[in-house]
mmCIF file of C-alpha atoms in Angstrom:
data_model
loop_
_atom_site.group_PDB
_atom_site.id
_atom_site.type_symbol
_atom_site.label_atom_id
_atom_site.label_comp_id
_atom_site.label_asym_id
_atom_site.label_seq_id
_atom_site.Cartn_x
_atom_site.Cartn_y
_atom_site.Cartn_z
ATOM 1 C CA TRP A 1 110.422 148.041 85.454
ATOM 2 C CA LYS A 2 108.443 145.249 83.899
ATOM 3 C CA MET A 3 108.960 141.519 83.935
ATOM 4 C CA LYS A 4 107.028 138.877 82.046
ATOM 5 C CA TRP A 5 107.194 135.144 82.321
ATOM 6 C CA ASP A 6 105.269 132.096 81.159
ATOM 7 C CA ALA A 7 104.251 129.121 83.263
ATOM 8 C CA ALA A 8 102.801 125.743 82.379
ATOM 9 C CA LEU A 9 99.053 125.456 82.871
ATOM 10 C CA PRO A 10 96.412 122.952 81.810
ATOM 11 C CA LEU A 11 95.858 122.711 78.056
ATOM 12 C CA ASN A 12 92.771 124.891 78.215
ATOM 13 C CA CYS A 13 94.783 127.855 79.526
ATOM 14 C CA LEU A 14 97.399 130.265 78.299
ATOM 15 C CA MET A 15 99.064 132.461 80.908
ATOM 16 C CA ASN A 16 100.866 135.782 80.909
ATOM 17 C CA CYS A 17 102.095 137.443 84.116
ATOM 18 C CA THR A 18 103.344 140.975 84.548
ATOM 19 C CA THR A 19 104.909 142.717 87.527
ATOM 20 C CA ASN A 20 104.764 146.461 87.071
ATOM 21 C CA ASN A 21 105.767 149.568 89.026
ATOM 22 C CA LEU A 22 105.483 153.166 87.860
ATOM 23 C CA ASN A 23 108.596 155.117 86.986
ATOM 24 C CA PHE A 24 108.407 158.155 89.285
ATOM 25 C CA THR A 25 110.811 160.284 87.214
ATOM 26 C CA ASN A 26 108.248 161.414 84.615
ATOM 27 C CA THR A 27 105.377 162.587 86.805
ATOM 28 C CA GLU A 28 103.922 164.989 84.235
ATOM 29 C CA LEU A 29 103.954 162.359 81.513
ATOM 30 C CA ILE A 30 102.338 159.868 83.881
ATOM 31 C CA LYS A 31 99.598 162.367 84.736
ATOM 32 C CA GLU A 32 98.948 163.068 81.059
ATOM 33 C CA LEU A 33 98.820 159.346 80.289
ATOM 34 C CA ALA A 34 96.308 158.675 83.077
ATOM 35 C CA GLU A 35 94.074 161.534 81.981
ATOM 36 C CA ARG A 36 94.263 160.502 78.326
ATOM 37 C CA ASN A 37 93.349 156.899 79.199
ATOM 38 C CA PHE A 38 90.426 158.140 81.297
ATOM 39 C CA THR A 39 89.125 160.305 78.465
ATOM 40 C CA GLN A 40 89.517 157.757 75.707
ATOM 41 C CA HIS A 41 88.548 154.513 77.444
ATOM 42 C CA ILE A 42 85.967 155.786 79.954
ATOM 43 C CA ALA A 43 84.529 159.203 79.037
ATOM 44 C CA GLU A 44 84.439 158.797 75.239
ATOM 45 C CA ASN A 45 83.739 155.058 75.208
ATOM 46 C CA ILE A 46 80.103 154.077 74.696
ATOM 47 C CA TYR A 47 80.569 150.617 76.156
ATOM 48 C CA PRO A 48 83.695 149.559 78.097
ATOM 49 C CA GLY A 49 81.430 147.045 79.883
ATOM 50 C CA ARG A 50 82.221 146.065 83.451
ATOM 51 C CA GLY A 51 85.339 147.592 84.979
ATOM 52 C CA ILE A 52 87.706 147.315 87.936
ATOM 53 C CA VAL A 53 90.139 149.987 89.104
ATOM 54 C CA LEU A 54 92.586 149.382 91.971
ATOM 55 C CA GLY A 55 94.990 151.954 93.368
ATOM 56 C CA ARG A 56 95.525 154.738 95.892
ATOM 57 C CA ASN A 57 94.076 158.240 96.150
ATOM 58 C CA HIS A 58 95.948 161.407 97.164
ATOM 59 C CA ALA A 59 95.483 160.566 100.862
ATOM 60 C CA ASP A 60 97.267 157.261 100.121
ATOM 61 C CA SER A 61 94.108 155.297 100.970
ATOM 62 C CA TRP A 62 93.415 152.102 99.052
ATOM 63 C CA ILE A 63 90.721 152.593 96.408
ATOM 64 C CA VAL A 64 88.550 149.948 94.731
ATOM 65 C CA VAL A 65 86.240 150.992 91.886
ATOM 66 C CA TYR A 66 83.811 148.620 90.195
ATOM 67 C CA TRP A 67 80.990 149.330 87.761
ATOM 68 C CA ILE A 68 78.536 147.479 85.577
ATOM 69 C CA MET A 69 76.899 148.497 82.322
ATOM 70 C CA GLY A 70 74.109 146.946 80.283
ATOM 71 C CA ARG A 71 72.510 146.997 76.842
ATOM 72 C CA SER A 72 69.755 144.390 77.263
ATOM 73 C CA SER A 73 66.781 144.707 79.603
ATOM 74 C CA ASN A 74 68.082 141.747 81.626
ATOM 75 C CA SER A 75 71.511 143.334 82.085
ATOM 76 C CA ARG A 76 69.981 146.680 83.044
ATOM 77 C CA ASN A 77 67.675 145.164 85.662
ATOM 78 C CA ARG A 78 70.379 145.244 88.370
ATOM 79 C CA ILE A 79 71.480 147.109 91.495
ATOM 80 C CA PHE A 80 74.356 146.920 93.981
ATOM 81 C CA THR A 81 73.532 145.981 97.566
ATOM 82 C CA HIS A 82 75.829 145.712 100.586
ATOM 83 C CA GLU A 83 75.119 143.457 103.543
ATOM 84 C CA ASN A 84 77.280 141.617 106.083
ATOM 85 C CA GLY A 85 80.469 142.905 104.495
ATOM 86 C CA ILE A 86 79.629 141.598 101.013
ATOM 87 C CA LEU A 87 78.861 143.745 97.976
ATOM 88 C CA ARG A 88 76.401 141.913 95.762
ATOM 89 C CA ILE A 89 74.419 142.409 92.563
ATOM 90 C CA GLU A 90 70.684 141.798 92.769
ATOM 91 C CA ALA A 91 67.763 142.287 90.416
ATOM 92 C CA ALA A 92 66.088 145.681 90.687
ATOM 93 C CA ASP A 93 62.786 144.022 89.729
ATOM 94 C CA PRO A 94 62.939 140.264 90.515
ATOM 95 C CA SER A 95 59.799 139.613 88.430
ATOM 96 C CA LEU A 96 61.661 140.657 85.259
ATOM 97 C CA LEU A 97 64.803 138.595 85.876
ATOM 98 C CA GLU A 98 65.380 136.226 82.951
ATOM 99 C CA ASP A 99 68.753 134.483 83.348
ATOM 100 C CA PRO A 100 70.725 135.193 86.549
ATOM 101 C CA SER A 101 73.682 132.933 85.759
ATOM 102 C CA LEU A 102 76.141 135.584 84.553
ATOM 103 C CA ILE A 103 74.662 138.793 85.973
ATOM 104 C CA ILE A 104 73.833 138.049 89.645
ATOM 105 C CA TYR A 105 76.879 137.448 91.856
ATOM 106 C CA ASN A 106 78.956 138.592 94.816
ATOM 107 C CA VAL A 107 81.120 141.472 93.609
ATOM 108 C CA MET A 108 83.406 142.193 96.559
ATOM 109 C CA ARG A 109 84.411 140.206 99.637
ATOM 110 C CA ASP A 110 87.225 140.254 102.194
ATOM 111 C CA VAL A 111 89.412 137.439 103.462
ATOM 112 C CA ASP A 112 91.178 138.821 106.530
ATOM 113 C CA ASP A 113 92.916 141.993 105.251
ATOM 114 C CA THR A 114 92.695 140.929 101.600
ATOM 115 C CA ILE A 115 90.050 142.530 99.369
ATOM 116 C CA VAL A 116 88.678 140.576 96.402
ATOM 117 C CA VAL A 117 86.598 142.060 93.572
ATOM 118 C CA THR A 118 85.471 140.423 90.322
ATOM 119 C CA ASN A 119 82.819 140.541 87.620
ATOM 120 C CA GLY A 120 81.339 137.120 88.383
ATOM 121 C CA SER A 121 81.041 134.030 90.525
ATOM 122 C CA HIS A 122 84.834 133.778 90.726
ATOM 123 C CA THR A 123 84.700 136.251 93.620
ATOM 124 C CA ASP A 124 83.662 133.277 95.720
ATOM 125 C CA THR A 125 86.139 130.969 93.962
ATOM 126 C CA ILE A 126 89.057 133.243 94.879
ATOM 127 C CA CYS A 127 87.889 133.710 98.471
ATOM 128 C CA GLU A 128 87.475 129.962 98.950
ATOM 129 C CA GLY A 129 90.945 129.413 97.499
ATOM 130 C CA LEU A 130 92.526 131.980 99.809
ATOM 131 C CA THR A 131 90.952 130.377 102.873
ATOM 132 C CA GLN A 132 92.431 127.047 101.721
ATOM 133 C CA GLY A 133 95.909 128.537 101.462
ATOM 134 C CA LYS A 134 95.929 128.974 97.682
ATOM 135 C CA SER A 135 97.189 132.093 95.960
ATOM 136 C CA PHE A 136 95.143 134.525 93.882
ATOM 137 C CA TYR A 137 96.668 132.970 90.782
ATOM 138 C CA THR A 138 96.158 129.286 91.584
ATOM 139 C CA SER A 139 92.598 129.975 92.763
ATOM 140 C CA LEU A 140 91.765 131.069 89.210
ATOM 141 C CA HIS A 141 93.418 128.193 87.343
ATOM 142 C CA SER A 142 90.127 126.374 86.788
ATOM 143 C CA GLU A 143 88.253 129.488 85.630
ATOM 144 C CA LYS A 144 87.468 130.253 81.985
ATOM 145 C CA HIS A 145 86.009 133.162 80.060
ATOM 146 C CA GLU A 146 82.211 133.503 80.105
ATOM 147 C CA PRO A 147 80.301 131.201 77.714
ATOM 148 C CA ASP A 148 78.145 134.015 76.289
ATOM 149 C CA GLU A 149 78.613 133.375 72.568
ATOM 150 C CA PRO A 150 79.470 135.359 70.427
ATOM 151 C CA ASN A 151 80.979 137.828 72.949
ATOM 152 C CA TYR A 152 82.803 135.310 75.162
ATOM 153 C CA THR A 153 83.108 137.993 77.830
ATOM 154 C CA THR A 154 86.381 138.252 79.727
ATOM 155 C CA ARG A 155 86.379 137.383 83.425
ATOM 156 C CA ILE A 156 88.175 140.158 85.303
ATOM 157 C CA SER A 157 89.409 140.111 88.900
ATOM 158 C CA GLY A 158 91.293 142.253 91.365
ATOM 159 C CA ILE A 159 92.885 141.730 94.761
ATOM 160 C CA ILE A 160 94.459 144.085 97.299
ATOM 161 C CA GLU A 161 96.796 142.498 99.853
ATOM 162 C CA GLN A 162 97.032 145.246 102.449
ATOM 163 C CA SER A 163 99.622 143.485 104.591
ATOM 164 C CA GLU A 164 101.985 143.327 101.599
ATOM 165 C CA SER A 165 101.063 146.773 100.196
ATOM 166 C CA SER A 166 100.456 145.149 96.842
ATOM 167 C CA MET A 167 97.613 144.581 94.430
ATOM 168 C CA ALA A 168 96.958 142.393 91.421
ATOM 169 C CA LEU A 169 94.587 142.280 88.468
ATOM 170 C CA SER A 170 93.671 139.432 86.174
ATOM 171 C CA ARG A 171 91.722 138.889 83.006
ATOM 172 C CA ILE A 172 90.706 135.537 81.577
ATOM 173 C CA SER A 173 89.823 135.876 77.920
ATOM 174 C CA LYS A 174 88.961 133.574 75.058
ATOM 175 C CA SER A 175 91.988 131.992 73.482
ATOM 176 C CA ASP A 176 92.977 133.134 69.995
ATOM 177 C CA PHE A 177 92.819 129.505 68.931
ATOM 178 C CA SER A 178 89.523 128.207 70.258
ATOM 179 C CA ALA A 179 86.401 129.271 72.137
ATOM 180 C CA GLU A 180 86.906 126.174 74.291
ATOM 181 C CA HIS A 181 90.199 127.491 75.663
ATOM 182 C CA SER A 182 91.112 130.552 77.723
ATOM 183 C CA ALA A 183 94.130 132.828 78.065
ATOM 184 C CA HIS A 184 95.018 133.868 81.637
ATOM 185 C CA HIS A 185 96.717 137.236 82.169
ATOM 186 C CA TYR A 186 97.953 138.389 85.607
ATOM 187 C CA TYR A 187 99.382 141.750 86.686
ATOM 188 C CA ARG A 188 100.882 142.523 90.100
ATOM 189 C CA TYR A 189 101.719 146.025 91.346
ATOM 190 C CA THR A 190 103.692 147.377 94.295
ATOM 191 C CA ASP A 191 104.762 150.901 95.252
ATOM 192 C CA ILE A 192 101.525 152.341 93.909
ATOM 193 C CA PRO A 193 101.812 156.146 93.814
ATOM 194 C CA ALA A 194 99.104 158.305 95.357
ATOM 195 C CA GLY A 195 96.436 159.495 92.950
ATOM 196 C CA TYR A 196 96.565 156.631 90.451
ATOM 197 C CA GLY A 197 95.042 153.230 89.784
ATOM 198 C CA TYR A 198 95.138 150.460 87.212
ATOM 199 C CA CYS A 199 92.035 149.406 85.300
ATOM 200 C CA VAL A 200 90.760 146.415 83.371
ATOM 201 C CA THR A 201 87.380 146.307 81.648
ATOM 202 C CA THR A 202 85.563 143.538 79.866
ATOM 203 C CA TYR A 203 85.425 145.247 76.461
ATOM 204 C CA MET A 204 87.366 147.726 74.382
ATOM 205 C CA GLY A 205 84.137 149.358 73.243
ATOM 206 C CA ASP A 206 80.771 148.747 71.620
ATOM 207 C CA GLY A 207 80.263 146.270 68.795
ATOM 208 C CA ASN A 208 78.645 143.037 67.698
ATOM 209 C CA PRO A 209 80.240 140.912 68.885
ATOM 210 C CA LEU A 210 81.689 143.036 71.674
ATOM 211 C CA PRO A 211 85.501 143.340 71.325
ATOM 212 C CA ALA A 212 87.326 141.935 74.364
ATOM 213 C CA PHE A 213 89.708 144.127 76.355
ATOM 214 C CA GLN A 214 93.239 143.878 75.007
ATOM 215 C CA GLY A 215 96.658 144.697 76.424
ATOM 216 C CA ASP A 216 97.928 145.670 79.861
ATOM 217 C CA PRO A 217 95.714 147.377 82.474
ATOM 218 C CA LEU A 218 95.251 151.105 81.911
ATOM 219 C CA LEU A 219 96.637 153.742 84.249
ATOM 220 C CA LEU A 220 93.794 156.010 85.439
ATOM 221 C CA PRO A 221 93.517 158.963 87.863
ATOM 222 C CA LEU A 222 92.064 158.502 91.361
ATOM 223 C CA GLU A 223 91.562 162.010 92.713
ATOM 224 C CA GLY A 224 89.731 162.789 95.952
ATOM 225 C CA ASP A 225 87.836 160.634 98.426
ATOM 226 C CA SER A 226 85.326 157.879 97.648
ATOM 227 C CA GLU A 227 82.513 160.378 97.095
ATOM 228 C CA LYS A 228 84.480 162.467 94.603
ATOM 229 C CA ILE A 229 85.887 159.484 92.735
ATOM 230 C CA ALA A 230 82.436 157.891 92.482
ATOM 231 C CA ASP A 231 80.903 161.099 91.168
ATOM 232 C CA ASN A 232 83.713 161.608 88.639
ATOM 233 C CA TYR A 233 83.583 158.092 87.215
ATOM 234 C CA TRP A 234 79.770 157.953 87.208
ATOM 235 C CA GLN A 235 79.518 161.245 85.327
ATOM 236 C CA LYS A 236 81.995 160.052 82.711
ATOM 237 C CA LEU A 237 80.485 156.611 82.070
ATOM 238 C CA ASN A 238 78.019 156.556 79.176
ATOM 239 C CA PRO A 239 74.661 157.665 80.670
ATOM 240 C CA GLU A 240 72.638 155.341 78.438
ATOM 241 C CA ASN A 241 74.525 152.195 79.398
ATOM 242 C CA ARG A 242 75.789 152.776 82.969
ATOM 243 C CA ILE A 243 73.894 150.763 85.587
ATOM 244 C CA SER A 244 75.721 150.774 88.945
ATOM 245 C CA LEU A 245 79.042 151.892 90.395
ATOM 246 C CA VAL A 246 80.784 151.441 93.737
ATOM 247 C CA VAL A 247 83.899 153.012 95.232
ATOM 248 C CA ARG A 248 85.492 151.655 98.384
ATOM 249 C CA GLU A 249 88.103 153.646 100.304
ATOM 250 C CA ILE A 250 90.277 152.039 103.012
ATOM 251 C CA GLY A 251 92.385 154.497 105.001
ATOM 252 C CA ASN A 252 95.721 153.829 106.658
ATOM 253 C CA SER A 253 94.160 154.026 110.119
ATOM 254 C CA GLY A 254 91.472 151.483 109.264
ATOM 255 C CA GLU A 255 88.514 153.666 108.256
ATOM 256 C CA ASP A 256 86.433 151.946 105.564
ATOM 257 C CA ARG A 257 84.057 153.959 103.361
ATOM 258 C CA LEU A 258 81.722 152.698 100.650
ATOM 259 C CA LYS A 259 79.912 154.809 98.067
ATOM 260 C CA ILE A 260 77.274 153.090 95.906
ATOM 261 C CA ILE A 261 75.445 154.675 92.969
ATOM 262 C CA ASN A 262 72.526 152.771 91.419
ATOM 263 C CA ARG A 263 70.735 154.006 88.316
ATOM 264 C CA PHE A 264 67.603 152.073 89.257
ATOM 265 C CA GLN A 265 65.841 151.446 92.528
ATOM 266 C CA VAL A 266 64.654 148.093 93.828
ATOM 267 C CA LEU A 267 61.027 147.349 93.036
ATOM 268 C CA ASN A 268 58.893 145.214 95.330
ATOM 269 C CA HIS A 269 55.675 143.715 93.979
#
């Protein structure tokens, strides 16, 4: 079932919320849909941009997938690092870093048993909001799309609330009416079946300007453990534009695994 509703927000925001659960009666159709989405939007897509996938694998473990891509030398000069429980993007070669404002940030953090992942500085915004008692949604009310004219890149976010067995995705895109305004879209999922996840990316594909992601999150397959999922997604992402990918797997008994793939290695001068 699906439910949509609108809520009043500040004038610089439009908001759409969706609560979505899979219909378990058409398992073969669901499998075909997930595989078709994976082929068309990931494997055959030159530039989906940054992407988040949240879901469960066949062992019913929580899965978080995040990747970055790049076309410019500044965007490609990046790696994932993990320290003190925080996944972060850093420059592979700090001497070549031009503008860190939109490309260097904390990717993934935890607040108690809640996992937060985003494509920008709003990782910290959400975590700070949660510690203050705000919700995922209200923590993002002040956020807008990225100011990188002419692309106006969408800000994407994901959250897994393990205690509630639920997850949510959001995308904040440029309004249809003005580059000064943003449209906020939220999607919440419960009863996530094993072997599937939902995905949002920043772009629909390559272009100039880059076309923003449109529509609801895409259903994608999540087969195997963190190692297998990481290898599968990395192999399918465009080899010219892929930069880094991470898969996190959280088992029901508390085991926490992280698989990071970096195209480049850190350079120290």
